[in-house]
Short mmCIF file of C-alpha atoms in Angstrom, two decimals:
data_model
loop_
_atom_site.label_atom_id
_atom_site.label_comp_id
_atom_site.label_asym_id
_atom_site.label_seq_id
_atom_site.Cartn_x
_atom_site.Cartn_y
_atom_site.Cartn_z
CA MET A 1 66.74 150.96 109.19
CA ASN A 2 64.31 151.18 106.31
CA ILE A 3 62.74 148.53 104.16
CA GLN A 4 64.84 148.98 101.27
CA SER A 5 68.08 148.35 103.63
CA LEU A 6 66.52 145.21 105.13
CA SER A 7 65.99 143.91 101.64
CA ALA A 8 69.43 144.71 100.66
CA ILE A 9 70.85 142.54 103.50
CA LYS A 10 68.59 140.09 103.11
CA LEU A 11 69.63 139.87 99.08
CA ALA A 12 73.19 139.75 100.14
CA SER A 13 72.77 137.15 102.85
CA ALA A 14 70.84 134.92 100.23
CA ALA A 15 73.56 135.50 97.51
CA THR A 16 76.32 134.78 99.90
CA PHE A 17 74.70 131.37 101.27
CA PHE A 18 74.27 130.31 97.65
CA CYS A 19 77.60 130.90 96.69
CA LEU A 20 78.87 129.11 99.71
CA THR A 21 76.39 126.09 98.95
CA PHE A 22 77.10 125.92 95.32
CA ASN A 23 81.11 126.25 96.07
CA ALA A 24 80.48 123.36 98.63
CA LEU A 25 78.54 121.14 96.46
CA THR A 26 80.96 121.36 93.57
CA ALA A 27 84.24 121.25 95.50
CA THR A 28 86.38 118.42 94.42
CA ALA A 29 86.11 115.20 96.63
CA LEU A 30 89.59 113.53 96.44
CA THR A 31 89.02 110.00 96.03
CA LEU A 32 91.50 107.14 96.77
CA ASN A 33 90.90 103.41 95.21
CA SER A 34 92.90 100.23 95.17
CA GLN A 35 92.63 97.07 93.22
CA ASP A 36 94.51 95.26 95.93
CA ILE A 37 92.81 96.29 99.17
CA GLN A 38 89.35 97.51 100.06
CA HIS A 39 87.80 99.93 102.48
CA GLY A 40 86.75 98.28 105.74
CA LYS A 41 88.21 94.97 104.38
CA PRO A 42 90.98 92.57 105.47
CA MET A 43 94.09 92.83 103.56
CA THR A 44 96.08 89.91 102.37
CA LYS A 45 99.42 87.84 103.18
CA GLN A 46 100.66 90.45 100.52
CA GLN A 47 100.64 93.31 102.62
CA GLU A 48 101.98 91.58 105.61
CA PHE A 49 105.32 92.77 106.83
CA GLN A 50 108.37 90.29 106.64
CA GLY A 51 109.92 90.41 110.11
CA PHE A 52 109.09 91.15 113.56
CA GLY A 53 107.40 87.20 113.71
CA CYS A 54 105.47 87.88 110.47
CA ASN A 55 106.21 86.31 107.12
CA GLY A 56 104.28 88.03 104.42
CA ASP A 57 105.39 89.45 100.95
CA ASN A 58 105.51 93.20 102.50
CA ARG A 59 104.08 94.57 99.35
CA SER A 60 102.50 97.91 99.37
CA PRO A 61 99.03 97.91 97.44
CA GLN A 62 98.46 99.29 94.02
CA LEU A 63 96.59 102.51 94.61
CA SER A 64 95.03 105.16 92.27
CA TRP A 65 93.76 108.43 92.95
CA SER A 66 91.08 110.95 91.32
CA ASP A 67 89.24 114.29 91.57
CA VAL A 68 92.30 115.96 92.45
CA PRO A 69 91.97 119.86 93.64
CA GLN A 70 93.06 122.02 90.94
CA ASP A 71 95.73 123.78 93.09
CA THR A 72 97.49 120.72 94.13
CA LYS A 73 101.30 120.88 93.69
CA SER A 74 102.23 117.51 95.12
CA PHE A 75 100.86 114.72 97.20
CA ALA A 76 102.03 112.65 100.47
CA LEU A 77 100.70 109.12 101.17
CA THR A 78 100.83 108.08 104.73
CA VAL A 79 99.93 104.61 106.25
CA TYR A 80 98.98 104.51 109.87
CA ASP A 81 97.73 101.92 112.37
CA PRO A 82 95.73 103.56 115.18
CA ASP A 83 95.79 100.09 117.13
CA ALA A 84 99.21 99.37 117.52
CA PRO A 85 99.99 98.78 121.41
CA THR A 86 102.45 101.67 121.36
CA GLY A 87 100.55 104.59 122.89
CA SER A 88 101.09 106.47 119.58
CA GLY A 89 100.24 104.02 116.88
CA TRP A 90 102.53 102.84 114.16
CA TRP A 91 103.64 104.28 110.99
CA HIS A 92 103.74 101.88 108.15
CA TRP A 93 104.50 104.29 105.31
CA GLN A 94 105.02 107.73 104.59
CA LEU A 95 105.90 108.83 100.92
CA VAL A 96 106.17 112.42 100.43
CA ASP A 97 106.77 114.97 97.43
CA ILE A 98 104.54 112.71 94.95
CA PRO A 99 104.63 114.78 91.63
CA ALA A 100 101.10 116.77 90.99
CA GLU A 101 100.58 114.98 87.74
CA GLN A 102 100.83 111.58 89.46
CA THR A 103 97.47 109.51 89.57
CA GLY A 104 98.45 106.39 91.25
CA LEU A 105 101.26 104.08 92.59
CA LYS A 106 101.74 100.60 91.32
CA ALA A 107 101.94 97.60 93.51
CA ASN A 108 105.07 97.33 95.46
CA ALA A 109 105.88 100.92 94.92
CA GLY A 110 107.16 101.01 98.67
CA ALA A 111 110.10 98.73 98.12
CA ALA A 112 112.89 99.89 99.97
CA ASP A 113 115.38 100.56 97.13
CA ASN A 114 113.10 103.30 95.80
CA SER A 115 112.78 101.63 92.61
CA GLY A 116 108.72 102.13 92.28
CA ILE A 117 108.20 105.52 93.69
CA PRO A 118 107.78 108.41 91.20
CA GLU A 119 110.90 110.45 90.31
CA GLY A 120 111.25 113.38 93.01
CA SER A 121 109.41 111.55 95.60
CA ARG A 122 110.83 110.90 98.99
CA GLN A 123 110.24 107.72 101.10
CA ILE A 124 110.49 108.33 104.99
CA ARG A 125 111.65 106.17 107.80
CA ASN A 126 108.85 104.24 109.25
CA ASP A 127 108.56 102.70 112.68
CA TYR A 128 110.13 99.64 111.53
CA GLY A 129 113.10 101.43 110.66
CA ILE A 130 112.99 101.09 106.88
CA ALA A 131 112.57 104.29 104.43
CA GLY A 132 109.67 102.46 102.51
CA PHE A 133 106.55 100.48 102.99
CA GLY A 134 106.24 98.09 106.24
CA GLY A 135 103.39 95.83 105.99
CA ALA A 136 100.79 95.07 108.57
CA CYS A 137 102.41 93.05 111.68
CA PRO A 138 100.03 93.08 114.45
CA PRO A 139 100.87 91.09 117.65
CA GLN A 140 99.07 87.80 117.33
CA GLY A 141 96.16 87.76 119.02
CA HIS A 142 95.76 91.22 119.41
CA GLY A 143 92.66 91.41 117.55
CA THR A 144 92.05 93.58 114.38
CA HIS A 145 93.93 96.46 113.27
CA ARG A 146 92.96 99.14 110.96
CA TYR A 147 95.44 100.41 108.44
CA ARG A 148 94.68 103.82 107.36
CA PHE A 149 95.85 104.69 103.87
CA THR A 150 95.67 108.61 103.70
CA LEU A 151 96.48 110.63 100.36
CA HIS A 152 97.06 114.30 101.01
CA ALA A 153 96.65 116.94 98.52
CA LEU A 154 99.23 119.68 99.04
CA SER A 155 99.53 123.08 98.43
CA ILE A 156 103.57 123.19 97.70
CA ASP A 157 106.11 121.07 95.61
CA LYS A 158 108.40 119.74 98.11
CA LEU A 159 108.03 119.52 101.64
CA PRO A 160 110.57 121.51 103.79
CA LEU A 161 112.17 118.59 105.74
CA PRO A 162 115.58 117.67 106.96
CA GLU A 163 117.28 114.67 106.01
CA ASN A 164 115.90 112.17 108.55
CA PRO A 165 112.66 113.70 109.86
CA SER A 166 110.61 111.89 112.57
CA ALA A 167 107.05 110.70 111.58
CA ALA A 168 105.62 113.54 113.62
CA LEU A 169 107.42 116.35 111.85
CA VAL A 170 106.41 114.68 108.38
CA GLY A 171 102.71 114.64 110.03
CA TYR A 172 103.07 118.21 110.87
CA MET A 173 104.13 119.49 107.66
CA ILE A 174 101.84 117.69 105.93
CA GLY A 175 99.21 119.03 108.05
CA ALA A 176 100.50 122.48 107.49
CA HIS A 177 100.16 122.31 103.56
CA SER A 178 97.23 119.99 103.24
CA ILE A 179 94.42 121.06 100.64
CA LYS A 180 92.66 118.09 100.96
CA THR A 181 92.61 114.43 102.16
CA THR A 182 91.09 111.06 101.50
CA THR A 183 91.46 107.86 103.39
CA LEU A 184 91.21 104.14 102.54
CA GLU A 185 91.12 102.03 105.64
CA ALA A 186 91.82 98.28 105.40
CA SER A 187 92.42 95.82 108.31
CA TYR A 188 94.33 92.84 109.26
CA ARG A 189 94.50 90.32 112.16
CA ARG A 190 97.10 87.56 113.05
CA ASP A 191 95.21 84.88 115.16
CA LYS A 192 97.44 82.76 117.44
#
């Protein structure tokens, strides 16, 4: 190999590195915020479930998002408690087919009557058996549980789901079409 070939390879490598670094630095960082809950902080009684021994308001928090990837066709929102003593966690909310132009959800959008969700969106049955938001309800004395509110920017308008999909199937389809995700993790506990 001659010096000109080595120089060309070095130049091409440097150009590739620059392009990859520039793309990584300028990539959209999808963000999720809320006026009602804060990352790493406990939620209030407003986000506690009503039932299963809990007597909260069962209101989904207000959420807003920004810095959306430009090729986003829709969103999905999931709320999951990895600390539930089930062996598989607990799905509190799955909202799919949120239109790409949507930039947030008002407080209590997850009401089971579907009156607060964006047109065209679909709430999936949670682990309480309700198609809507199901608030926090950790067992008394079980310690602090984490609640992961995760927004997924998706590459398709509508997820190809059957009428009553399982949470696992919804999660699989979200993962198969996800462009970018962001998570806001709040907590909740019920002492004895």
